[in-house]
PDB file of C-alpha atoms in Angstrom:
ATOM      1  CA  MET A   1      -0.085 -40.575 -62.873  1.00 89.00           C
ATOM      2  CA  LYS A   2      -1.715 -44.037 -63.583  1.00 83.00           C
ATOM      3  CA  GLU A   3      -3.259 -46.003 -60.317  1.00 85.00           C
ATOM      4  CA  LEU A   4      -0.925 -48.753 -59.044  1.00 81.00           C
ATOM      5  CA  ALA A   5      -2.340 -51.933 -57.524  1.00 82.00           C
ATOM      6  CA  LEU A   6      -1.612 -51.584 -53.602  1.00 82.00           C
ATOM      7  CA  SER A   7      -0.175 -55.236 -53.975  1.00 80.00           C
ATOM      8  CA  LYS A   8       2.612 -53.527 -55.867  1.00 77.00           C
ATOM      9  CA  VAL A   9       3.455 -51.017 -53.349  1.00 75.00           C
ATOM     10  CA  TYR A  10       6.171 -53.140 -51.305  1.00 70.00           C
ATOM     11  CA  ALA A  11       8.354 -53.399 -54.622  1.00 70.00           C
ATOM     12  CA  ARG A  12       8.586 -49.355 -54.915  1.00 71.00           C
ATOM     13  CA  ILE A  13       9.602 -48.874 -51.310  1.00 70.00           C
ATOM     14  CA  GLU A  14      11.511 -51.852 -50.396  1.00 63.00           C
ATOM     15  CA  PRO A  15      14.176 -50.226 -47.696  1.00 62.00           C
ATOM     16  CA  GLY A  16      17.207 -51.508 -48.248  1.00 84.00           C
ATOM     17  CA  PRO A  17      19.601 -54.496 -49.479  1.00 94.00           C
ATOM     18  CA  VAL A  18      18.531 -57.953 -49.447  1.00 96.00           C
ATOM     19  CA  VAL A  19      20.266 -59.666 -46.161  1.00 97.00           C
ATOM     20  CA  LEU A  20      21.212 -63.475 -44.870  1.00 98.00           C
ATOM     21  CA  LEU A  21      19.663 -64.000 -41.399  1.00 98.00           C
ATOM     22  CA  THR A  22      21.385 -66.744 -39.556  1.00 98.00           C
ATOM     23  CA  THR A  23      19.830 -68.345 -36.380  1.00 98.00           C
ATOM     24  CA  ALA A  24      21.412 -70.944 -33.831  1.00 97.00           C
ATOM     25  CA  HIS A  25      19.113 -73.143 -31.717  1.00 96.00           C
ATOM     26  CA  LYS A  26      19.881 -76.519 -30.188  1.00 93.00           C
ATOM     27  CA  GLY A  27      23.091 -76.584 -31.978  1.00 92.00           C
ATOM     28  CA  ARG A  28      21.834 -76.092 -35.606  1.00 95.00           C
ATOM     29  CA  PRO A  29      22.563 -73.460 -37.554  1.00 97.00           C
ATOM     30  CA  ASN A  30      20.221 -72.116 -40.002  1.00 97.00           C
ATOM     31  CA  VAL A  31      20.140 -69.056 -42.761  1.00 98.00           C
ATOM     32  CA  MET A  32      17.494 -67.473 -44.321  1.00 97.00           C
ATOM     33  CA  THR A  33      16.989 -64.459 -46.515  1.00 97.00           C
ATOM     34  CA  MET A  34      15.422 -61.241 -45.650  1.00 96.00           C
ATOM     35  CA  SER A  35      14.722 -58.207 -47.385  1.00 93.00           C
ATOM     36  CA  TRP A  36      11.877 -56.550 -45.048  1.00 92.00           C
ATOM     37  CA  HIS A  37      14.236 -54.447 -42.276  1.00 94.00           C
ATOM     38  CA  MET A  38      15.081 -50.970 -41.674  1.00 93.00           C
ATOM     39  CA  MET A  39      17.264 -48.959 -39.314  1.00 92.00           C
ATOM     40  CA  VAL A  40      15.747 -47.419 -36.213  1.00 93.00           C
ATOM     41  CA  ASP A  41      18.682 -46.034 -34.434  1.00 92.00           C
ATOM     42  CA  PHE A  42      22.157 -45.086 -34.873  1.00 90.00           C
ATOM     43  CA  GLU A  43      24.040 -45.827 -31.653  1.00 90.00           C
ATOM     44  CA  PRO A  44      23.884 -48.525 -30.055  1.00 92.00           C
ATOM     45  CA  PRO A  45      22.390 -49.356 -33.978  1.00 95.00           C
ATOM     46  CA  LEU A  46      18.861 -50.825 -33.891  1.00 94.00           C
ATOM     47  CA  ILE A  47      17.535 -52.701 -36.673  1.00 95.00           C
ATOM     48  CA  ALA A  48      13.861 -53.701 -37.034  1.00 96.00           C
ATOM     49  CA  CYS A  49      12.853 -56.556 -39.276  1.00 96.00           C
ATOM     50  CA  ILE A  50       9.820 -58.695 -39.904  1.00 96.00           C
ATOM     51  CA  VAL A  51      10.742 -62.756 -39.872  1.00 96.00           C
ATOM     52  CA  SER A  52       7.035 -64.742 -40.501  1.00 93.00           C
ATOM     53  CA  GLU A  53       6.076 -66.810 -37.939  1.00 91.00           C
ATOM     54  CA  GLY A  54       5.992 -69.352 -40.866  1.00 90.00           C
ATOM     55  CA  ASP A  55       9.681 -69.386 -41.325  1.00 90.00           C
ATOM     56  CA  PHE A  56      11.828 -72.009 -39.695  1.00 91.00           C
ATOM     57  CA  SER A  57      13.910 -69.056 -38.583  1.00 95.00           C
ATOM     58  CA  PHE A  58      11.177 -67.502 -36.573  1.00 95.00           C
ATOM     59  CA  ALA A  59      11.035 -70.354 -33.690  1.00 95.00           C
ATOM     60  CA  ALA A  60      15.012 -70.023 -33.305  1.00 96.00           C
ATOM     61  CA  LEU A  61      15.079 -66.460 -33.229  1.00 97.00           C
ATOM     62  CA  LYS A  62      11.947 -66.250 -30.569  1.00 96.00           C
ATOM     63  CA  ALA A  63      13.754 -68.844 -28.380  1.00 97.00           C
ATOM     64  CA  THR A  64      17.112 -67.481 -28.510  1.00 98.00           C
ATOM     65  CA  ARG A  65      16.543 -64.178 -28.823  1.00 98.00           C
ATOM     66  CA  GLU A  66      19.701 -63.589 -31.177  1.00 98.00           C
ATOM     67  CA  CYS A  67      20.814 -63.405 -34.524  1.00 98.00           C
ATOM     68  CA  VAL A  68      23.313 -62.331 -37.328  1.00 98.00           C
ATOM     69  CA  ILE A  69      22.668 -60.348 -40.042  1.00 96.00           C
ATOM     70  CA  ALA A  70      24.826 -60.873 -42.843  1.00 97.00           C
ATOM     71  CA  ILE A  71      25.164 -58.793 -46.026  1.00 96.00           C
ATOM     72  CA  PRO A  72      26.062 -60.459 -49.153  1.00 98.00           C
ATOM     73  CA  ASP A  73      27.344 -58.801 -52.267  1.00 96.00           C
ATOM     74  CA  SER A  74      25.762 -59.356 -55.517  1.00 96.00           C
ATOM     75  CA  ASP A  75      28.371 -61.744 -56.583  1.00 96.00           C
ATOM     76  CA  ILE A  76      26.469 -64.642 -54.482  1.00 97.00           C
ATOM     77  CA  ALA A  77      23.117 -63.295 -55.968  1.00 97.00           C
ATOM     78  CA  ASP A  78      21.904 -66.693 -56.961  1.00 97.00           C
ATOM     79  CA  LYS A  79      22.767 -68.272 -53.811  1.00 98.00           C
ATOM     80  CA  VAL A  80      20.743 -65.739 -51.633  1.00 97.00           C
ATOM     81  CA  VAL A  81      17.626 -66.020 -53.804  1.00 96.00           C
ATOM     82  CA  ALA A  82      18.131 -69.938 -53.557  1.00 97.00           C
ATOM     83  CA  ILE A  83      18.544 -69.880 -49.616  1.00 97.00           C
ATOM     84  CA  GLY A  84      15.041 -67.679 -49.619  1.00 94.00           C
ATOM     85  CA  ASN A  85      13.576 -70.140 -51.796  1.00 94.00           C
ATOM     86  CA  CYS A  86      13.589 -73.225 -49.537  1.00 94.00           C
ATOM     87  CA  SER A  87      13.107 -73.978 -45.939  1.00 93.00           C
ATOM     88  CA  GLY A  88      15.841 -74.886 -43.287  1.00 92.00           C
ATOM     89  CA  ARG A  89      13.332 -77.469 -41.668  1.00 91.00           C
ATOM     90  CA  ASN A  90      14.804 -80.198 -43.643  1.00 92.00           C
ATOM     91  CA  THR A  91      17.785 -78.710 -45.243  1.00 94.00           C
ATOM     92  CA  ASP A  92      21.246 -77.880 -44.188  1.00 96.00           C
ATOM     93  CA  LYS A  93      21.513 -74.530 -45.989  1.00 97.00           C
ATOM     94  CA  PHE A  94      25.321 -74.170 -45.288  1.00 98.00           C
ATOM     95  CA  ALA A  95      25.960 -77.204 -46.949  1.00 97.00           C
ATOM     96  CA  LYS A  96      23.562 -76.949 -49.479  1.00 98.00           C
ATOM     97  CA  PHE A  97      24.705 -73.574 -50.741  1.00 98.00           C
ATOM     98  CA  GLY A  98      28.134 -74.110 -49.913  1.00 98.00           C
ATOM     99  CA  LEU A  99      28.448 -71.209 -46.985  1.00 98.00           C
ATOM    100  CA  THR A 100      30.953 -70.946 -44.848  1.00 98.00           C
ATOM    101  CA  ALA A 101      30.081 -70.736 -41.114  1.00 98.00           C
ATOM    102  CA  LEU A 102      32.349 -68.671 -38.899  1.00 98.00           C
ATOM    103  CA  PRO A 103      31.643 -68.544 -34.873  1.00 98.00           C
ATOM    104  CA  ALA A 104      30.648 -65.160 -33.851  1.00 98.00           C
ATOM    105  CA  ALA A 105      32.069 -63.229 -30.729  1.00 98.00           C
ATOM    106  CA  MET A 106      28.733 -62.257 -28.551  1.00 98.00           C
ATOM    107  CA  VAL A 107      25.799 -64.651 -30.046  1.00 98.00           C
ATOM    108  CA  GLU A 108      25.517 -68.542 -31.104  1.00 98.00           C
ATOM    109  CA  ALA A 109      24.339 -67.583 -34.763  1.00 98.00           C
ATOM    110  CA  PRO A 110      27.418 -68.085 -37.022  1.00 98.00           C
ATOM    111  CA  LEU A 111      28.684 -65.332 -39.112  1.00 98.00           C
ATOM    112  CA  ILE A 112      28.787 -65.749 -42.729  1.00 98.00           C
ATOM    113  CA  ALA A 113      32.249 -65.704 -44.346  1.00 97.00           C
ATOM    114  CA  GLU A 114      31.177 -65.192 -48.172  1.00 98.00           C
ATOM    115  CA  CYS A 115      29.345 -61.602 -46.741  1.00 97.00           C
ATOM    116  CA  PHE A 116      31.071 -58.304 -46.616  1.00 94.00           C
ATOM    117  CA  THR A 117      29.748 -57.437 -43.436  1.00 96.00           C
ATOM    118  CA  ASN A 118      28.298 -59.362 -40.367  1.00 95.00           C
ATOM    119  CA  LEU A 119      26.152 -58.141 -37.761  1.00 96.00           C
ATOM    120  CA  GLU A 120      25.683 -59.742 -34.483  1.00 96.00           C
ATOM    121  CA  CYS A 121      22.409 -58.700 -33.044  1.00 97.00           C
ATOM    122  CA  ARG A 122      20.230 -59.187 -29.919  1.00 98.00           C
ATOM    123  CA  VAL A 123      16.431 -58.923 -29.627  1.00 98.00           C
ATOM    124  CA  VAL A 124      15.814 -55.838 -27.663  1.00 98.00           C
ATOM    125  CA  ASN A 125      11.973 -55.580 -28.413  1.00 97.00           C
ATOM    126  CA  THR A 126       9.011 -57.883 -29.483  1.00 96.00           C
ATOM    127  CA  GLN A 127       6.155 -55.353 -28.894  1.00 97.00           C
ATOM    128  CA  LEU A 128       4.748 -56.139 -32.246  1.00 97.00           C
ATOM    129  CA  MET A 129       5.916 -59.599 -32.910  1.00 94.00           C
ATOM    130  CA  LYS A 130       2.274 -60.567 -32.291  1.00 94.00           C
ATOM    131  CA  THR A 131       0.643 -58.356 -34.715  1.00 96.00           C
ATOM    132  CA  TYR A 132       3.368 -57.919 -37.393  1.00 96.00           C
ATOM    133  CA  ASN A 133       6.054 -60.775 -36.579  1.00 96.00           C
ATOM    134  CA  LEU A 134       8.527 -57.597 -36.174  1.00 97.00           C
ATOM    135  CA  VAL A 135      11.104 -57.500 -34.258  1.00 97.00           C
ATOM    136  CA  VAL A 136      14.035 -54.672 -32.928  1.00 98.00           C
ATOM    137  CA  LEU A 137      17.711 -56.057 -32.772  1.00 97.00           C
ATOM    138  CA  GLU A 138      20.611 -54.382 -31.455  1.00 96.00           C
ATOM    139  CA  VAL A 139      23.605 -54.701 -33.089  1.00 96.00           C
ATOM    140  CA  VAL A 140      26.138 -56.101 -30.660  1.00 95.00           C
ATOM    141  CA  LYS A 141      29.205 -56.687 -32.788  1.00 94.00           C
ATOM    142  CA  ALA A 142      29.955 -55.517 -36.463  1.00 96.00           C
ATOM    143  CA  TRP A 143      32.207 -57.421 -38.718  1.00 95.00           C
ATOM    144  CA  THR A 144      33.599 -56.232 -42.081  1.00 95.00           C
ATOM    145  CA  ASP A 145      35.775 -57.987 -44.789  1.00 95.00           C
ATOM    146  CA  PRO A 146      38.379 -55.419 -45.651  1.00 92.00           C
ATOM    147  CA  LYS A 147      39.442 -57.355 -48.743  1.00 94.00           C
ATOM    148  CA  LYS A 148      35.780 -56.131 -50.460  1.00 92.00           C
ATOM    149  CA  LYS A 149      36.387 -52.457 -51.195  1.00 88.00           C
ATOM    150  CA  SER A 150      33.280 -51.676 -52.882  1.00 89.00           C
ATOM    151  CA  PRO A 151      30.719 -54.544 -52.664  1.00 92.00           C
ATOM    152  CA  LYS A 152      27.449 -54.251 -54.496  1.00 94.00           C
ATOM    153  CA  THR A 153      24.319 -55.141 -52.830  1.00 94.00           C
ATOM    154  CA  ILE A 154      20.871 -56.475 -54.205  1.00 95.00           C
ATOM    155  CA  HIS A 155      17.583 -55.071 -53.715  1.00 92.00           C
ATOM    156  CA  HIS A 156      14.014 -56.893 -54.108  1.00 91.00           C
ATOM    157  CA  HIS A 157      11.885 -55.403 -56.206  1.00 86.00           C
ATOM    158  CA  GLY A 158       9.069 -57.976 -56.039  1.00 84.00           C
ATOM    159  CA  TYR A 159       8.655 -61.618 -57.695  1.00 84.00           C
ATOM    160  CA  GLY A 160      12.013 -62.527 -58.872  1.00 87.00           C
ATOM    161  CA  THR A 161      13.181 -58.850 -59.768  1.00 88.00           C
ATOM    162  CA  PHE A 162      16.323 -57.332 -58.320  1.00 91.00           C
ATOM    163  CA  VAL A 163      18.268 -54.348 -58.822  1.00 90.00           C
ATOM    164  CA  VAL A 164      22.119 -53.994 -58.033  1.00 93.00           C
ATOM    165  CA  ASP A 165      23.678 -51.040 -56.651  1.00 89.00           C
ATOM    166  CA  GLY A 166      24.773 -48.769 -59.172  1.00 84.00           C
ATOM    167  CA  GLU A 167      26.680 -45.487 -59.395  1.00 83.00           C
ATOM    168  CA  THR A 168      27.968 -43.814 -55.764  1.00 81.00           C
ATOM    169  CA  ILE A 169      27.301 -40.237 -55.761  1.00 85.00           C
ATOM    170  CA  LYS A 170      27.967 -37.645 -52.946  1.00 86.00           C
ATOM    171  CA  LEU A 171      25.797 -34.836 -52.351  1.00 89.00           C
ATOM    172  CA  LYS A 172      26.638 -32.108 -49.865  1.00 89.00           C
ATOM    173  CA  SER A 173      24.925 -32.864 -46.287  1.00 82.00           C
ATOM    174  CA  LYS A 174      25.032 -31.185 -42.831  1.00 80.00           C
ATOM    175  CA  MET A 175      24.861 -35.021 -41.358  1.00 71.00           C
ATOM    176  CA  ARG A 176      27.653 -36.956 -40.097  1.00 62.00           C
TER     177      ARG A 176
END
């Protein structure tokens, strides 16, 4: 074994696919790229995520207490990364990156038509917001695009390096 710099740990343990988080505040939709999230519970589905207070979306999420987590496939990876490399403070990211905003059923934040799954969420816990910018979201409505049968997601490994889902394997499990 060789020692690993502590600054590189996150790249080894990134939890899940890179997602897009949409918000809407004062009639203005926004979208940001996010990779720091994890499942907390099955039903109702709870997702913990970190949104930096420096991100434009943080203020909207804090004020409205709702968002959409949209899961893109690797076909739009370039857009996903570009969205993460600019601020929504002075950019309409939906227009700039050619994303189609669709109305959600239970929150004001828009769904993204180009994503294969959209999760409408409400903030249910902010206990760690001040310390870690971590919020827990409850998924209140979920959508999927039936035309996308086997989407491949991207996973961030740090500093512009991403991995695309590979082969799917099935192993015996006693979990449902």
